[in-house]
mmCIF file of C-alpha atoms in Angstrom:
data_model
loop_
_atom_site.group_PDB
_atom_site.id
_atom_site.type_symbol
_atom_site.label_atom_id
_atom_site.label_comp_id
_atom_site.label_asym_id
_atom_site.label_seq_id
_atom_site.Cartn_x
_atom_site.Cartn_y
_atom_site.Cartn_z
ATOM 1 C CA MET A 28 -34.058 -62.224 59.230
ATOM 2 C CA ALA A 29 -30.936 -61.861 61.355
ATOM 3 C CA ILE A 30 -31.118 -65.557 62.270
ATOM 4 C CA ALA A 31 -31.351 -66.515 58.596
ATOM 5 C CA VAL A 32 -28.337 -64.382 57.683
ATOM 6 C CA ALA A 33 -26.337 -65.882 60.519
ATOM 7 C CA ALA A 34 -27.245 -69.370 59.352
ATOM 8 C CA VAL A 35 -26.146 -68.629 55.787
ATOM 9 C CA SER A 36 -22.894 -67.126 57.045
ATOM 10 C CA LEU A 37 -22.241 -70.220 59.166
ATOM 11 C CA VAL A 38 -22.805 -72.552 56.213
ATOM 12 C CA GLY A 39 -20.532 -70.403 54.066
ATOM 13 C CA CYS A 40 -17.766 -70.654 56.645
ATOM 14 C CA ASN A 41 -18.067 -74.431 56.895
ATOM 15 C CA GLN A 42 -18.088 -75.069 53.116
ATOM 16 C CA GLU A 43 -14.863 -75.373 51.125
ATOM 17 C CA ASP A 44 -14.015 -72.560 48.763
ATOM 18 C CA PRO A 45 -14.588 -74.117 45.289
ATOM 19 C CA ILE A 46 -12.042 -71.803 43.668
ATOM 20 C CA LYS A 47 -9.388 -72.718 46.216
ATOM 21 C CA THR A 48 -10.235 -76.419 45.878
ATOM 22 C CA LYS A 49 -9.860 -76.266 42.099
ATOM 23 C CA ARG A 50 -6.585 -74.343 42.394
ATOM 24 C CA ASN A 51 -5.183 -76.898 44.844
ATOM 25 C CA ARG A 52 -6.208 -79.749 42.547
ATOM 26 C CA LEU A 53 -4.552 -78.118 39.536
ATOM 27 C CA GLU A 54 -1.385 -77.428 41.524
ATOM 28 C CA LYS A 55 -1.275 -81.073 42.631
ATOM 29 C CA GLU A 56 -1.758 -82.280 39.047
ATOM 30 C CA MET A 57 1.012 -79.965 37.825
ATOM 31 C CA GLU A 58 3.333 -81.198 40.577
ATOM 32 C CA GLU A 59 2.646 -84.837 39.668
ATOM 33 C CA GLU A 60 3.121 -84.085 35.966
ATOM 34 C CA SER A 61 6.480 -82.382 36.617
ATOM 35 C CA LYS A 62 7.778 -85.574 38.264
ATOM 36 C CA LYS A 63 7.027 -87.720 35.230
ATOM 37 C CA VAL A 64 9.721 -88.541 32.708
ATOM 38 C CA TYR A 65 8.665 -89.094 29.117
ATOM 39 C CA GLU A 66 10.301 -90.868 26.210
ATOM 40 C CA ILE A 67 9.654 -89.960 22.593
ATOM 41 C CA SER A 68 9.737 -92.448 19.738
ATOM 42 C CA LYS A 69 10.065 -90.493 16.508
ATOM 43 C CA PHE A 70 9.392 -91.752 12.992
ATOM 44 C CA THR A 71 10.628 -89.435 10.238
ATOM 45 C CA PHE A 72 9.971 -91.734 7.246
ATOM 46 C CA ASP A 73 13.147 -90.404 5.604
ATOM 47 C CA ASN A 74 14.797 -93.786 5.015
ATOM 48 C CA TRP A 75 13.298 -96.550 2.876
ATOM 49 C CA SER A 76 14.550 -99.800 1.399
ATOM 50 C CA GLN A 77 13.258 -102.473 -0.937
ATOM 51 C CA VAL A 78 11.703 -105.460 0.813
ATOM 52 C CA GLN A 79 13.657 -108.716 0.506
ATOM 53 C CA ASN A 80 12.331 -112.229 0.121
ATOM 54 C CA PRO A 81 13.985 -114.627 2.579
ATOM 55 C CA ALA A 82 16.973 -116.329 0.976
ATOM 56 C CA THR A 83 16.370 -119.935 0.001
ATOM 57 C CA GLU A 84 18.854 -122.593 1.077
ATOM 58 C CA GLY A 85 21.914 -122.239 -1.109
ATOM 59 C CA GLY A 86 20.227 -119.414 -2.984
ATOM 60 C CA LYS A 87 20.306 -115.656 -2.984
ATOM 61 C CA ALA A 88 17.739 -113.308 -1.492
ATOM 62 C CA THR A 89 15.515 -111.707 -4.098
ATOM 63 C CA LEU A 90 13.803 -108.340 -3.892
ATOM 64 C CA MET A 91 10.094 -107.634 -3.780
ATOM 65 C CA PRO A 92 8.856 -104.857 -6.099
ATOM 66 C CA TYR A 93 7.882 -102.591 -3.179
ATOM 67 C CA TRP A 94 9.579 -100.580 -0.430
ATOM 68 C CA LEU A 95 8.943 -99.923 3.274
ATOM 69 C CA PRO A 96 10.304 -97.410 5.812
ATOM 70 C CA VAL A 97 13.525 -98.356 7.575
ATOM 71 C CA GLU A 98 13.658 -98.151 11.383
ATOM 72 C CA LYS A 99 16.317 -98.935 13.981
ATOM 73 C CA GLU A 100 14.041 -101.695 15.308
ATOM 74 C CA ASP A 101 14.314 -103.633 12.021
ATOM 75 C CA LYS A 102 15.987 -107.039 12.348
ATOM 76 C CA ASP A 103 16.550 -107.402 8.609
ATOM 77 C CA ALA A 104 15.128 -106.203 5.278
ATOM 78 C CA THR A 105 12.514 -108.953 4.903
ATOM 79 C CA GLU A 106 8.841 -108.257 5.555
ATOM 80 C CA LYS A 107 8.970 -110.389 8.692
ATOM 81 C CA GLY A 108 12.055 -108.665 10.074
ATOM 82 C CA ARG A 109 10.772 -105.101 9.796
ATOM 83 C CA PHE A 110 9.117 -102.911 12.400
ATOM 84 C CA TRP A 111 6.569 -101.570 9.907
ATOM 85 C CA LYS A 112 4.280 -103.957 8.061
ATOM 86 C CA SER A 113 2.027 -103.435 5.056
ATOM 87 C CA ALA A 114 -0.541 -106.026 4.074
ATOM 88 C CA SER A 115 -1.542 -103.440 1.456
ATOM 89 C CA ASN A 116 1.730 -103.673 -0.443
ATOM 90 C CA LYS A 117 1.911 -107.429 -0.073
ATOM 91 C CA GLY A 118 -1.619 -107.826 -1.413
ATOM 92 C CA PHE A 119 -0.983 -105.405 -4.281
ATOM 93 C CA SER A 120 2.082 -107.431 -5.309
ATOM 94 C CA MET A 121 0.024 -110.644 -5.435
ATOM 95 C CA ASN A 122 -2.270 -109.336 -8.189
ATOM 96 C CA PHE A 123 -0.570 -110.674 -11.319
ATOM 97 C CA PHE A 124 -3.194 -109.000 -13.518
ATOM 98 C CA ASN A 125 -2.094 -105.592 -12.266
ATOM 99 C CA GLU A 126 0.167 -103.774 -14.730
ATOM 100 C CA ASP A 127 1.439 -101.527 -11.915
ATOM 101 C CA ARG A 128 2.717 -104.333 -9.667
ATOM 102 C CA ASN A 129 6.308 -103.801 -10.878
ATOM 103 C CA HIS A 130 6.229 -100.038 -10.278
ATOM 104 C CA ALA A 131 7.055 -99.242 -6.645
ATOM 105 C CA ASP A 132 5.611 -95.726 -6.778
ATOM 106 C CA LYS A 133 2.172 -97.129 -7.670
ATOM 107 C CA TYR A 134 1.941 -99.210 -4.497
ATOM 108 C CA PRO A 135 -0.460 -98.279 -1.666
ATOM 109 C CA VAL A 136 2.482 -97.561 0.653
ATOM 110 C CA TYR A 137 5.299 -95.428 -0.721
ATOM 111 C CA TRP A 138 7.003 -92.162 0.132
ATOM 112 C CA THR A 139 6.490 -88.566 -0.875
ATOM 113 C CA GLU A 140 9.451 -86.331 -1.649
ATOM 114 C CA GLN A 141 7.483 -83.349 -0.316
ATOM 115 C CA GLY A 142 7.433 -84.323 3.341
ATOM 116 C CA LYS A 143 7.222 -81.883 6.213
ATOM 117 C CA SER A 144 10.960 -82.475 6.495
ATOM 118 C CA GLY A 145 12.705 -84.622 3.887
ATOM 119 C CA LYS A 146 10.639 -87.582 2.758
ATOM 120 C CA GLY A 147 7.235 -88.412 4.217
ATOM 121 C CA LEU A 148 4.905 -91.410 4.353
ATOM 122 C CA GLN A 149 2.366 -91.714 1.538
ATOM 123 C CA LEU A 150 -0.644 -94.019 1.927
ATOM 124 C CA GLN A 151 -2.931 -94.269 -1.093
ATOM 125 C CA THR A 152 -6.031 -96.375 -1.730
ATOM 126 C CA ALA A 153 -5.440 -98.414 -4.891
ATOM 127 C CA LYS A 154 -7.555 -100.580 -7.166
ATOM 128 C CA GLY A 155 -7.756 -104.210 -6.090
ATOM 129 C CA LEU A 156 -9.231 -107.368 -7.560
ATOM 130 C CA MET A 157 -12.211 -109.594 -6.788
ATOM 131 C CA PHE A 158 -11.733 -113.214 -7.847
ATOM 132 C CA PHE A 159 -14.472 -115.791 -7.222
ATOM 133 C CA GLY A 160 -15.642 -113.965 -4.101
ATOM 134 C CA THR A 161 -12.188 -113.401 -2.597
ATOM 135 C CA GLY A 162 -10.219 -110.180 -2.556
ATOM 136 C CA SER A 163 -11.584 -106.640 -2.805
ATOM 137 C CA TRP A 164 -11.998 -103.932 -5.434
ATOM 138 C CA ILE A 165 -10.032 -101.564 -3.199
ATOM 139 C CA ILE A 166 -6.716 -101.827 -1.354
ATOM 140 C CA PRO A 167 -6.378 -99.055 1.245
ATOM 141 C CA GLY A 168 -2.868 -97.790 1.854
ATOM 142 C CA SER A 169 -2.193 -98.975 5.410
ATOM 143 C CA LEU A 170 0.920 -99.154 7.568
ATOM 144 C CA TYR A 171 1.208 -100.669 11.040
ATOM 145 C CA ASN A 172 3.650 -102.277 13.450
ATOM 146 C CA GLY A 173 3.257 -105.945 14.309
ATOM 147 C CA LEU A 174 3.153 -109.130 12.251
ATOM 148 C CA LEU A 175 1.677 -110.273 8.951
ATOM 149 C CA ASP A 176 0.381 -113.817 8.501
ATOM 150 C CA GLU A 177 0.961 -114.256 4.773
ATOM 151 C CA LYS A 178 -0.471 -117.798 4.755
ATOM 152 C CA ILE A 179 -4.039 -116.605 5.299
ATOM 153 C CA MET A 180 -3.900 -113.235 3.523
ATOM 154 C CA ALA A 181 -5.895 -114.322 0.487
ATOM 155 C CA VAL A 182 -8.772 -115.967 2.366
ATOM 156 C CA LYS A 183 -8.757 -114.070 5.692
ATOM 157 C CA PRO A 184 -7.214 -110.649 4.998
ATOM 158 C CA LEU A 185 -8.456 -108.989 8.195
ATOM 159 C CA GLU A 186 -7.215 -111.816 10.427
ATOM 160 C CA SER A 187 -3.804 -111.769 8.721
ATOM 161 C CA THR A 188 -2.902 -108.335 10.124
ATOM 162 C CA LEU A 189 -1.550 -108.840 13.654
ATOM 163 C CA PHE A 190 -1.234 -105.475 15.361
ATOM 164 C CA GLY A 191 1.290 -104.271 17.916
ATOM 165 C CA THR A 192 4.755 -104.814 19.340
ATOM 166 C CA GLU A 193 5.696 -105.201 22.994
ATOM 167 C CA PHE A 194 5.760 -101.864 24.798
ATOM 168 C CA ALA A 195 6.924 -101.378 28.401
ATOM 169 C CA LYS A 196 5.828 -97.759 28.788
ATOM 170 C CA LEU A 197 2.490 -96.012 29.174
ATOM 171 C CA PRO A 198 1.619 -94.213 25.917
ATOM 172 C CA SER A 199 0.484 -90.655 26.520
ATOM 173 C CA LYS A 200 -0.077 -89.094 23.097
ATOM 174 C CA ILE A 201 0.659 -89.245 19.385
ATOM 175 C CA LYS A 202 1.616 -86.147 17.445
ATOM 176 C CA GLY A 203 2.905 -85.240 14.012
ATOM 177 C CA TYR A 204 1.793 -83.748 10.700
ATOM 178 C CA TYR A 205 -0.579 -84.944 8.003
ATOM 179 C CA GLN A 206 -2.308 -84.107 4.736
ATOM 180 C CA TYR A 207 -5.400 -85.820 3.388
ATOM 181 C CA LYS A 208 -7.332 -85.857 0.141
ATOM 182 C CA ALA A 209 -10.260 -88.220 -0.418
ATOM 183 C CA GLY A 210 -10.660 -89.995 -3.741
ATOM 184 C CA PRO A 211 -13.546 -88.976 -6.023
ATOM 185 C CA LYS A 212 -15.873 -91.966 -5.577
ATOM 186 C CA TYR A 213 -16.618 -93.909 -2.394
ATOM 187 C CA ILE A 214 -17.254 -97.541 -3.338
ATOM 188 C CA ASP A 215 -18.065 -100.942 -1.863
ATOM 189 C CA GLY A 216 -15.004 -103.117 -2.337
ATOM 190 C CA LYS A 217 -16.963 -106.331 -1.767
ATOM 191 C CA ALA A 218 -19.788 -105.643 -4.219
ATOM 192 C CA GLY A 219 -20.217 -108.067 -7.089
ATOM 193 C CA LYS A 220 -19.514 -105.328 -9.600
ATOM 194 C CA PHE A 221 -16.550 -102.955 -9.646
ATOM 195 C CA ASP A 222 -17.227 -99.281 -8.895
ATOM 196 C CA THR A 223 -20.456 -99.932 -6.960
ATOM 197 C CA PRO A 224 -21.087 -96.703 -5.024
ATOM 198 C CA ALA A 225 -21.359 -96.696 -1.230
ATOM 199 C CA GLU A 226 -22.963 -94.078 0.974
ATOM 200 C CA GLY A 227 -20.613 -91.480 2.423
ATOM 201 C CA LYS A 228 -17.169 -90.058 1.699
ATOM 202 C CA ASP A 229 -13.729 -91.464 2.347
ATOM 203 C CA GLN A 230 -11.676 -90.408 5.378
ATOM 204 C CA GLY A 231 -8.242 -91.303 6.685
ATOM 205 C CA VAL A 232 -7.331 -92.602 10.128
ATOM 206 C CA ILE A 233 -4.343 -92.424 12.474
ATOM 207 C CA SER A 234 -4.692 -94.557 15.581
ATOM 208 C CA GLY A 235 -2.838 -96.013 18.525
ATOM 209 C CA VAL A 236 -4.072 -98.972 20.587
ATOM 210 C CA PHE A 237 -2.416 -100.056 23.848
ATOM 211 C CA TYR A 238 -3.468 -103.502 25.048
ATOM 212 C CA GLU A 239 -2.558 -106.195 27.547
ATOM 213 C CA ILE A 240 -0.901 -109.425 26.433
ATOM 214 C CA THR A 241 -2.866 -112.322 27.894
ATOM 215 C CA GLU A 242 -1.672 -115.895 28.461
ATOM 216 C CA ASP A 243 -2.492 -117.022 24.929
ATOM 217 C CA GLU A 244 -0.364 -114.119 23.584
ATOM 218 C CA THR A 245 -2.769 -113.562 20.679
ATOM 219 C CA TYR A 246 -2.700 -110.295 18.756
ATOM 220 C CA LEU A 247 -5.401 -107.813 17.896
ATOM 221 C CA ASN A 248 -6.285 -108.091 14.218
ATOM 222 C CA GLY A 249 -8.303 -106.282 11.577
ATOM 223 C CA ILE A 250 -11.551 -107.455 13.163
ATOM 224 C CA THR A 251 -10.735 -106.843 16.852
ATOM 225 C CA LEU A 252 -8.441 -103.787 16.668
ATOM 226 C CA TYR A 253 -10.869 -101.335 18.267
ATOM 227 C CA THR A 254 -13.203 -103.698 20.142
ATOM 228 C CA ASP A 255 -11.080 -106.267 22.005
ATOM 229 C CA LYS A 256 -11.624 -106.498 25.781
ATOM 230 C CA ARG A 257 -7.869 -106.412 26.409
ATOM 231 C CA ILE A 258 -7.554 -102.809 25.208
ATOM 232 C CA VAL A 259 -6.286 -100.533 27.992
ATOM 233 C CA SER A 260 -6.188 -97.158 26.241
ATOM 234 C CA MET A 261 -6.600 -95.896 22.721
ATOM 235 C CA VAL A 262 -6.564 -92.944 20.377
ATOM 236 C CA LYS A 263 -8.353 -92.920 17.026
ATOM 237 C CA MET A 264 -8.164 -89.790 14.889
ATOM 238 C CA ILE A 265 -10.366 -89.660 11.785
ATOM 239 C CA VAL A 266 -9.078 -87.135 9.242
ATOM 240 C CA ASP A 267 -10.879 -85.265 6.478
ATOM 241 C CA ASP A 268 -9.610 -83.297 3.485
ATOM 242 C CA THR A 269 -6.953 -80.681 4.230
ATOM 243 C CA GLU A 270 -6.443 -77.479 2.275
ATOM 244 C CA GLY A 271 -3.925 -77.406 -0.554
ATOM 245 C CA ASP A 272 -0.455 -78.802 0.059
ATOM 246 C CA SER A 273 -0.041 -77.459 3.584
ATOM 247 C CA TRP A 274 0.777 -79.820 6.438
ATOM 248 C CA LYS A 275 -1.584 -79.870 9.394
ATOM 249 C CA ALA A 276 -0.172 -80.466 12.873
ATOM 250 C CA PHE A 277 -1.971 -82.879 15.186
ATOM 251 C CA GLU A 278 -1.620 -84.007 18.787
ATOM 252 C CA VAL A 279 -4.023 -86.564 20.230
ATOM 253 C CA LYS A 280 -4.078 -88.064 23.703
ATOM 254 C CA PHE A 281 -4.572 -91.705 24.672
ATOM 255 C CA GLU A 282 -7.771 -92.180 26.668
ATOM 256 C CA PRO A 283 -8.547 -95.156 28.941
ATOM 257 C CA VAL A 284 -10.951 -97.670 27.396
ATOM 258 C CA ASP A 285 -11.175 -100.094 30.312
ATOM 259 C CA LYS A 286 -10.758 -98.036 33.503
ATOM 260 C CA GLU A 287 -10.272 -101.055 35.755
ATOM 261 C CA ARG A 288 -7.617 -102.518 33.469
ATOM 262 C CA PHE A 289 -6.011 -99.069 33.217
ATOM 263 C CA LYS A 290 -5.801 -98.741 37.015
ATOM 264 C CA ALA A 291 -4.318 -102.247 37.216
ATOM 265 C CA ILE A 292 -1.399 -101.543 34.846
ATOM 266 C CA ASP A 293 1.648 -103.366 36.210
ATOM 267 C CA PHE A 294 4.775 -103.516 34.067
ATOM 268 C CA LYS A 295 6.490 -105.876 36.529
ATOM 269 C CA LYS A 296 3.836 -108.587 36.363
ATOM 270 C CA LYS A 297 2.189 -108.002 32.989
ATOM 271 C CA LYS A 298 3.156 -107.362 29.394
ATOM 272 C CA TYR A 299 1.601 -104.993 26.895
ATOM 273 C CA ARG A 300 1.658 -104.145 23.207
ATOM 274 C CA LEU A 301 1.230 -100.858 21.391
ATOM 275 C CA ALA A 302 -0.186 -100.809 17.864
ATOM 276 C CA ILE A 303 0.215 -97.781 15.592
ATOM 277 C CA VAL A 304 -2.081 -97.987 12.592
ATOM 278 C CA MET A 305 -2.512 -95.518 9.717
ATOM 279 C CA SER A 306 -4.745 -95.872 6.672
ATOM 280 C CA SER A 307 -5.907 -93.831 3.695
ATOM 281 C CA SER A 308 -9.417 -95.318 4.064
ATOM 282 C CA ALA A 309 -10.763 -95.351 7.621
ATOM 283 C CA ASN A 310 -13.400 -97.969 6.779
ATOM 284 C CA GLY A 311 -11.039 -100.139 4.794
ATOM 285 C CA ASP A 312 -11.662 -102.933 7.314
ATOM 286 C CA LYS A 313 -15.247 -102.909 6.004
ATOM 287 C CA PHE A 314 -13.900 -102.842 2.425
ATOM 288 C CA LEU A 315 -15.186 -99.304 1.868
ATOM 289 C CA GLY A 316 -13.053 -96.569 0.344
ATOM 290 C CA ALA A 317 -12.287 -94.402 -2.653
ATOM 291 C CA ILE A 318 -9.565 -95.231 -5.142
ATOM 292 C CA GLY A 319 -7.088 -92.365 -5.099
ATOM 293 C CA SER A 320 -7.618 -91.345 -1.456
ATOM 294 C CA ARG A 321 -4.257 -90.217 -0.109
ATOM 295 C CA LEU A 322 -2.984 -89.764 3.445
ATOM 296 C CA LEU A 323 0.456 -88.230 4.001
ATOM 297 C CA VAL A 324 2.095 -88.461 7.440
ATOM 298 C CA ASP A 325 5.429 -87.101 8.635
ATOM 299 C CA GLU A 326 7.415 -86.425 11.811
ATOM 300 C CA LEU A 327 5.279 -88.917 13.742
ATOM 301 C CA GLU A 328 5.975 -89.044 17.489
ATOM 302 C CA VAL A 329 4.759 -91.439 20.159
ATOM 303 C CA ILE A 330 5.188 -89.875 23.593
ATOM 304 C CA ALA A 331 5.127 -92.299 26.513
ATOM 305 C CA GLU A 332 5.679 -92.234 30.249
ATOM 306 C CA LYS A 333 8.759 -94.195 31.252
ATOM 307 C CA LYS A 334 8.379 -97.568 32.948
ATOM 308 C CA ASP A 335 10.203 -96.353 36.091
ATOM 309 C CA ASN A 336 7.436 -93.838 36.748
ATOM 310 C CA GLN A 337 4.788 -96.545 36.584
ATOM 311 C CA ASP A 338 6.649 -98.800 39.016
ATOM 312 C CA LYS A 339 6.465 -96.067 41.658
ATOM 313 C CA LYS A 340 2.671 -95.825 41.491
#
């Protein structure tokens, strides 16, 4: 018995104290975190302007019937020159049978006067149009940064949305405030008949996708946004109905998707893009949604680790 006790005592002395090990690990993580410097990109959605058509030679620029948020990154007031893009608004404006196409406040992307602070972003799923197999009965309210290929919008709507702008920092988290209310009837936007019910209930989505730019410099699009092999890290927050008119705070962290690619991040030798995508119908890329679903977003922040920190790793 004495020999057994001595043996147990000896093993106990040789083993590391798990509590001490955990404490040391946490202290090391806190020390490393304190050395990091973060930058915050904030989007208040307070300022909006009407989208311009490019001026024709010798002519004058005309205005589109819809508006988009104004950001300091904007090059001009055209769709192409803006930081934020909306295939939703562009598609809504192309439906000449739609009586609401000349009313900016009826568009899928507009503002709300009752933001968390000042104005806020309003994304609303609207009624679309099916025409000889093209189009969709629903148009989700969606806003993203990147490019819009207007030439193929009508025949390849998902491929026309090109997500992301160059980003030389490591995104850490996205935070802000939102409200959500699903529309009354979840439908299949590609069904032969309007108002064909689909299984389930509508939800909204707020996502961020950080991916590597490869030699061909192609973008993620509506088909590859969440599945492309070049994705380094990602956050995808599905939102359900919120209570009343109160704003709900959120903070979601980017998680590595490809661990090897994440470990190999090199801002000196490689380039990356960050896509921020928000939609009133989370399955809008599958043409599923409910007309009237509404997602409000305000005080959106993208928090990222500065490039200098990454160079030291």
